[in-house]
Amino acid sequence: MNHHLNDLMLQRNGPLTNLLKRTPGNFGIGQVPTDTAPTSTTSIVCGYCSTGCNLEAHLIDGQAVGLTPSVSNVVNIGMACPKGWEALTPLAASDRAAHPQLRKHRGKTAKQISWSKAAATFCERFKEIQKQHGDESVAFISTGQIPSEEMALLGSFARFGMNIQHGDGNTRQCMATSVVAYKESFGFDAPPYTYQDFEESDLIILIGSNLCIAHPVMWQRIMKNPHNPETIVIDPRNTETAAAATQHIPLQPKSDLLLFYSIAHVLIRNNWINKEFITAHTSGFDDFAVHVSTFSPDRAARDTGIAAQTIEALAEKIHRGLRVSFWWTMGVNQSYQGVRTAQAIINLALMTGNIGKPGTGANSITGQCNAMGSRLFSNTTNLIGGHQFSDPQDRSKVATALQIPTNVIPSTTSLAYHEILDQILNEKIKGLWIIATNPAHSWINQKMCRDILSRLDFLVVQDMYDNTDTAKLADLILPAAAWGEKEGTFINSERRVGLVKQVSRAPGEALSDFRIVKLLAKYWGCHELFSHWETPQDVFQSIKEATRDQPCDMTGIRDYQHLEQTGGIQWPFPDEGPPLLDRQRRLFADGMFYHDDGRARFIFDTPQPLPEPPSSKYPLLLITGRGTSAQWHTNTRTSKSPALRQLYPQNVYVEVNSSDAAKYKLQPEQQIIVESQRGKLLATVAISHNIGPGQVFIPMHYVETNRLTRAHFDPHSKQPSYKDCAVRLRYADYRDH
Amino acid sequence: MSAQQSLTAVELFGQRVAETTSALHGQYYTDLIPLDSPQDGQQYAFEVDLDKCTGCKSCVTACHSLNGLDDGEAWRKVGSLVGGTTELPVLQHVTTACHHCLEPACAAGCPVNAYEKNPETGIVVHLDDQCIGCQYCLFTCPYEVPVYNHDKGIVRKCDMCHDRLQANEAPACVQACPQHAIRIVISEEADTIANAQANQFLPTAPAPDYTLPTTHYKTTKPLPPNVLASDFYLGRPQHAHWPLVTMLILTQLSVGTFVMLNCFTGMLVLLGASANTVRNHNQLIDQMGQWPVIMTLALGMLGLLASVLHLGRPLFAFRAILGIRRSWLSREIVAFGVFAVLASADTALVILTESTADKHHLLQWAAILVGIFAIVCSIMVYVDTPRLLWSPFFTTSRFGLTAILLGLPTTLLLLSTMAALAPEISVSTIMSQYTPPICRGLIFTTLLKLLLEARIFIHLRNRTLNPLKRSAQLLTTSLFAIVILRFAVAVVGGVAMPLVLLTQNTSTAGQGFDPIFFIAITLFIWTLLLIGEFAERYLFFTSVATPRMPGT
């Protein structure tokens, strides 16, 4: 009694305290909340970025109830970023697409229909369009967010079954530039590095790469580097990474090509080059040397805004560095001359012999979790396994590997993303199938993109949510199971094939993309083409076979169990090759590249001026990019997590340099219109020194951002150039209501 | 479809990690937690290496998920400092959680002793089952550490994962930081005190002398003198706390009126009423009985009831008595409780014994004194926070004058209404005897209060954006409409309408108005002033600038 009375007045324990009780997790995961103590655990590759972190899913009766970063994994070494920690929350969102939906009238609500009705409508409408306007009048846009097996099935059904001519992926927005740069320079799309290189460099040069925010777990590898490396960030903005680096080179936007040619100029002038390597393993150096001879640091200083002596000093650091590695991300890729810029970086690595050795390389850091898989298996512009549609030998090899007739494989390649949109505008493409991507938010010059999508006769969107900006425009919505609700493999930035497993149930009638495509193939009448692919693992065996004798040969991977046991395997791993001993493997140790002559190419071009330079009317240059590590691309998934929502401003903001703020009489936190020739948005002013004078920065995660951007593309990679359009700032007035 | 719903990952792939109670992450964080336990004069503390914090915010999400917190709830935050020049810009992220202070303000203010500083570890632990959800700790902690959980009706906060530490595991944030920027160290109490004396904590953070925070921020890069919190210019109106607004206004009205009704004789003399009026007064009050007092107390009770709505767990409100030795909130709750009991008992006694108003007895005086003390407690509840706006003068002038400003018209309204209802008293007596002194008092109090309230706008001229200027800015921007409303109703209800009554009263010797019309005007004045005071108290809460860690 006394005890109860005491409790009533001062209660140290009870139901509320118990809510936060922690208990040992039993599977090496340490203490966890008592109510989510797992009965088993399994590891799974994260479904956001291409770092490819392994996460340990905590399961109760097979259902994931929590996540921790996997321990003793070679990729993430027990760590994850906020998106990884919160990866399960978006699956449980209340607004998941749970049933197929058909929209009779655009702008009205879509009505729930059965899967049979959905599949029948899909086939009926697309066949009708193809009958009337030809096979090429239906196109598809794939993604870097689904496993390779699903991509391969999707691409195969689309191109071999539906006879679709044109398909591309959202990887066009992130990695196309690196793909083309590597292909032309090395002879194959082959990022040469392994993450261990971060720990073995003594000079790490990051170009247009905000690692701390975009790939925090990779920055962790730099922090673990025991050689006290110098880190140099080349970026117009003082990003989180620039702030954490030992040196920041704040060059003028898009002047990087000039800077790298100038560095090459200094290296050659001072004879700081590796002649032996150049002679033995490369071609085209002499022409390159002539080309860069005019790019003196004094000349470069004018346009880059970087003093000549800084450029000289940078070249000297590269020369003195024992193991120099170059890393680039979207600052390079999303550029109208991105391919040549990436190749200028590759050239620096080649001419100094900084390739093929630990801690070196010209290294492109990938964006999406399976962009690398998409590059090999999406069957859009490349035939499965990095092959050419135009090559009859490739066609018959792939047909054999996939166990399909050779004659179903077309000999023509596909148009690129923006060319597909152009063809919609030209009324040549009338039907479009979009899978796991959100162009109505993410495509450049958004107003035009939405206008183009509205001109389609039939738009199908297959996504895990039915309220994405693109799904809202769709005639037919196919509800897809998400990452964690299906199985397959991803390939990460360092070419590591990893396993994704089903650890959660999809809501309602949502199906995996694999099952959706199988269903559609059945209704289309071509399911016997793929009848031998009963599970994703069957597809894996086929596409693995298609990589035989390619640089990306992964025939040595036996099956999913093999991946499970090893925690992921990097390609190349041919089945007759050496056994897997080293879990950190890099390419080109022998100096042999993938061109027929085994040599890497020096490729270069004349730098081009900004297509839309700031003018008197639009005096500021807009840079877009990642806002925080808690936001992923169009924020479709990350916005569903209340924990992540706490970590970034909810409304769009624009970073303005303090001198421009004074010039335009802006106050902090003020609302201001940012306007380009194409559109406008209302943003909160953030005055900072982290953006240069004459430049402004807006994160890409806000849907408004791409109203401003200018649709222009790298001519080689067709990748949109998101980070260079002219804008102006003005106070909101009557025009804005 | 059914295949889509079956979960077989473990059956397919087996359990890769064997069953073990030890934490395999330990290999990464053994260096980040202390080997020993704190000795005398020592305690556990967070140490943050600012050079390593790059703002990835993994610590926040790990805290959220490894501790099983509710949606959007996390005990760690990441903010940032910005400054420098365009040539040498500075961007410094700062991760922050509870500082497990030597003198935790959360514990000092807690009315129910729900905070305990562990004598061995120094960890400030919150007893979730003891909490009544009053949220006073949100006011007293200068670092915005306690987080109120609406669903549970309680506050929760960082406990430094003390049970993890006990098992040689690192706290969630420590084990999740990819850059190993956070560690647990054993800190010397003497160092914490010395740092507070030298004002060494973190630039732009609230000064450490108030609570003696133990977190140690270290950096090799000196921050330039112009660093500011990244949200330095952000002005956000704070929560209005309507139950508290209601409670404060109604209790002050009640005490004010109770005091006036009971001390009217003195009050009338003070306000310059004629000797005749004073003589008639006691007689009148006797005729009316205790109804005005009962009405007054009812309004006060309503206020106390409203304050209960502010509690997440009102059933446990009785525990508030525990903190009476430290917490002004505790004293406020107890004082109002005692006031209600004394005043009711007094009234009951008067009714039962049919004693008369001029026979002041002990109970009555006790009620009056306790009532005034309760208002003092209310004042101290807000003064005893690190919020600069709520200074002793600022808060006293508001709460005290509200008691007078609402006490006067309530008295007039109650007296005139009672007169109208009681056939033996004529309303015109009330009008002629009470209107002049009360109206004069009203006009004077209103003008004085408005003047004091308007003083805040002086701070608009400050060069420094200090908390007072922030409040002034909020009042002239996002809260401006309420400010206009507040001043308008006060001028009409507290100056214009009383003037009308006064002039009418003087010109016609109290005979000019129809009684009903007189009561209507009185009611109008009362309503306007009540609205005005509600608006004033709403602004009191919403316009306050709160101290917090930079950029959070």
Coordinates of C-alpha atoms in Angstrom, one line a residue, chain A residues 7-20 22 24 26-33 40-43 54 56 59 61-63 67-73 77-82 85-86 115 212-213 216 219-220 223 238-240 243-244 481 485-487 499 501-506 508-512 515 560-561 564 628-629 642-644 646-647 657-658 668-669 689-693, chain B residues 1 3-10 12-25 27-28 51-52 54-58 60-62 64-69 71-73 75 82-86 89-91 93 112-114 116 127-131 152 154 156 159-164 167 169 172 174-180 221 226 230-235 313 316 318-322:
Chain A
D7 CA 4.4 5.5 -6.7
L8 CA 1.4 7.7 -7.0
M9 CA 3.5 10.7 -5.9
L10 CA 6.8 9.8 -7.5
Q11 CA 6.6 7.1 -10.2
R12 CA 10.0 6.1 -11.6
N13 CA 8.8 3.3 -13.7
G14 CA 5.6 2.4 -15.5
P15 CA 4.0 2.1 -18.9
L16 CA 5.4 5.3 -20.4
T17 CA 9.0 4.5 -19.2
N18 CA 8.6 1.0 -20.7
L19 CA 7.9 2.5 -24.1
L20 CA 11.5 3.5 -24.3
R22 CA 15.9 -1.0 -24.7
P24 CA 19.8 -6.5 -26.4
N26 CA 20.7 -10.5 -30.0
F27 CA 22.1 -10.5 -33.6
G28 CA 25.1 -8.3 -33.0
I29 CA 23.0 -5.2 -33.4
G30 CA 23.4 -4.0 -29.8
Q31 CA 20.4 -2.7 -27.8
V32 CA 17.2 -1.9 -29.7
P33 CA 13.8 -0.7 -28.6
S40 CA 16.0 -12.7 -37.1
T41 CA 18.1 -10.3 -39.2
T42 CA 19.2 -10.2 -42.9
S43 CA 21.3 -7.8 -44.8
N54 CA 24.5 -2.8 -46.6
E56 CA 20.8 -5.1 -41.5
L59 CA 12.8 -8.9 -38.8
D61 CA 8.4 -13.1 -38.5
G62 CA 10.0 -12.0 -41.8
Q63 CA 8.7 -8.4 -41.6
L67 CA 17.3 -1.2 -39.7
T68 CA 20.9 -0.7 -38.6
P69 CA 23.9 -0.4 -40.9
S70 CA 25.6 -3.8 -41.5
V71 CA 28.8 -4.4 -39.6
S72 CA 31.9 -5.8 -41.3
N73 CA 30.7 -4.8 -44.7
I77 CA 31.7 -0.2 -42.5
G78 CA 28.9 0.0 -40.0
M79 CA 27.6 3.4 -41.0
A80 CA 24.6 4.8 -42.9
C81 CA 23.3 8.2 -43.8
P82 CA 19.9 9.5 -42.6
W85 CA 18.4 4.8 -41.3
E86 CA 14.9 5.9 -42.4
W115 CA -5.2 -5.7 -62.3
C212 CA 29.6 15.1 -47.3
I213 CA 26.0 15.5 -48.2
P216 CA 28.3 10.8 -46.5
W219 CA 33.4 10.9 -47.0
Q220 CA 33.7 8.6 -44.0
M223 CA 38.2 10.5 -42.9
N238 CA 31.5 26.5 -50.6
T239 CA 29.7 23.2 -50.0
E240 CA 29.7 21.2 -46.8
A243 CA 34.2 23.5 -45.9
A244 CA 35.5 20.2 -44.6
A481 CA 6.1 -2.8 -54.8
E485 CA 9.4 -5.5 -51.0
K486 CA 11.0 -7.5 -53.7
E487 CA 14.3 -9.1 -54.6
L499 CA 21.5 -8.2 -53.1
K501 CA 15.6 -8.8 -50.5
Q502 CA 12.0 -8.8 -49.7
V503 CA 11.7 -7.8 -46.1
S504 CA 8.3 -6.0 -46.1
R505 CA 4.9 -6.6 -47.6
A506 CA 3.7 -4.3 -50.4
G508 CA -2.8 -3.7 -51.1
E509 CA -2.5 -5.1 -54.6
A510 CA 0.8 -3.5 -55.4
L511 CA 3.1 -5.9 -57.3
S512 CA 6.9 -5.9 -57.9
R515 CA 5.5 -9.3 -61.6
Y560 CA 22.2 -14.9 -55.0
Q561 CA 23.6 -17.2 -52.3
E564 CA 24.9 -13.2 -49.8
T628 CA 20.8 18.0 -47.5
S629 CA 21.6 14.4 -47.0
P642 CA 8.7 12.7 -40.4
A643 CA 12.2 12.1 -39.0
L644 CA 13.8 13.2 -42.3
Q646 CA 12.8 17.6 -39.6
L647 CA 16.2 17.9 -41.3
N657 CA 25.8 36.0 -51.9
S658 CA 25.9 38.9 -49.4
P668 CA 17.4 37.5 -44.7
E669 CA 14.3 35.3 -44.7
H689 CA 29.1 33.5 -48.4
N690 CA 28.8 29.9 -49.5
I691 CA 27.6 31.0 -53.0
G692 CA 29.7 33.3 -55.1
P693 CA 28.8 36.8 -56.2
Chain B
M1 CA -0.5 -11.6 -55.6
A3 CA 3.5 -14.6 -53.6
Q4 CA 4.0 -10.8 -53.3
Q5 CA 2.9 -11.0 -49.7
S6 CA 5.1 -13.9 -48.5
L7 CA 8.3 -12.9 -46.7
T8 CA 11.0 -15.5 -46.9
A9 CA 14.2 -13.6 -47.0
V10 CA 15.6 -15.4 -44.0
L12 CA 16.1 -18.3 -48.5
F13 CA 19.3 -16.8 -47.2
G14 CA 19.5 -18.0 -43.7
Q15 CA 20.5 -16.0 -40.6
R16 CA 23.9 -14.5 -41.6
V17 CA 24.9 -13.0 -38.3
A18 CA 24.8 -15.6 -35.5
E19 CA 22.9 -15.0 -32.4
T20 CA 25.0 -12.9 -30.0
T21 CA 24.2 -10.4 -27.4
S22 CA 27.4 -8.4 -27.9
A23 CA 27.2 -5.5 -30.2
L24 CA 29.3 -6.1 -33.3
H25 CA 29.5 -2.3 -34.0
Q27 CA 34.7 -2.5 -33.1
Y28 CA 34.1 1.0 -34.5
D51 CA 36.2 19.6 -37.4
K52 CA 34.6 16.2 -38.1
T54 CA 29.9 17.7 -41.8
G55 CA 26.2 18.0 -41.3
C56 CA 25.1 14.5 -42.6
K57 CA 22.6 14.2 -39.7
S58 CA 22.9 10.5 -39.4
V60 CA 19.6 12.5 -35.7
T61 CA 18.0 9.6 -37.5
A62 CA 19.9 7.0 -35.5
H64 CA 15.2 8.5 -33.6
S65 CA 15.2 4.9 -34.8
L66 CA 17.6 3.2 -32.3
N67 CA 15.5 4.6 -29.4
G68 CA 12.2 3.8 -30.9
L69 CA 11.0 7.4 -30.8
D71 CA 7.3 10.2 -35.8
G72 CA 9.5 13.2 -36.1
E73 CA 10.8 12.9 -32.6
W75 CA 16.8 14.1 -29.2
V82 CA 27.9 30.6 -41.1
G83 CA 30.1 33.6 -41.5
G84 CA 33.5 34.6 -42.8
T85 CA 33.9 36.4 -46.1
T86 CA 33.2 35.4 -49.7
P89 CA 33.5 31.5 -46.2
V90 CA 32.9 29.6 -43.0
L91 CA 30.2 26.9 -42.8
H93 CA 27.8 22.3 -38.7
V112 CA 6.8 17.2 -10.1
N113 CA 10.5 16.3 -9.7
A114 CA 10.4 14.4 -13.0
E116 CA 16.8 13.5 -11.8
L127 CA 11.0 10.1 -15.5
D128 CA 8.4 9.7 -18.1
D129 CA 5.8 8.2 -15.8
Q130 CA 6.2 11.0 -13.3
C131 CA 5.8 13.8 -15.9
K152 CA 1.8 10.5 -24.9
I154 CA 4.5 14.0 -21.7
R156 CA 10.8 13.2 -23.3
D159 CA 19.2 10.1 -21.6
M160 CA 22.6 9.6 -23.1
C161 CA 21.5 6.0 -23.8
H162 CA 22.6 5.3 -20.2
D163 CA 21.7 1.7 -20.4
R164 CA 23.8 1.3 -23.5
A167 CA 26.6 -2.4 -21.3
E169 CA 27.7 0.1 -26.0
A172 CA 22.9 5.8 -30.7
V174 CA 27.9 8.1 -31.1
Q175 CA 27.7 4.8 -32.9
A176 CA 26.0 6.2 -36.0
C177 CA 28.3 9.1 -36.8
P178 CA 30.3 8.1 -39.9
Q179 CA 33.0 10.6 -39.0
H180 CA 33.2 9.8 -35.3
K221 CA 39.8 25.9 -36.8
N226 CA 31.3 37.3 -37.4
S230 CA 22.3 29.9 -39.9
D231 CA 18.8 30.8 -38.8
F232 CA 19.9 34.0 -37.0
Y233 CA 17.5 36.2 -38.9
L234 CA 14.6 33.8 -38.8
G235 CA 11.9 35.2 -36.6
R313 CA -1.7 14.2 -18.0
F316 CA -1.6 13.5 -12.1
F318 CA -1.7 16.7 -7.7
R319 CA 2.0 15.8 -7.9
A320 CA 2.7 19.4 -8.5
I321 CA 3.0 19.8 -4.8
L322 CA 6.3 18.0 -4.9

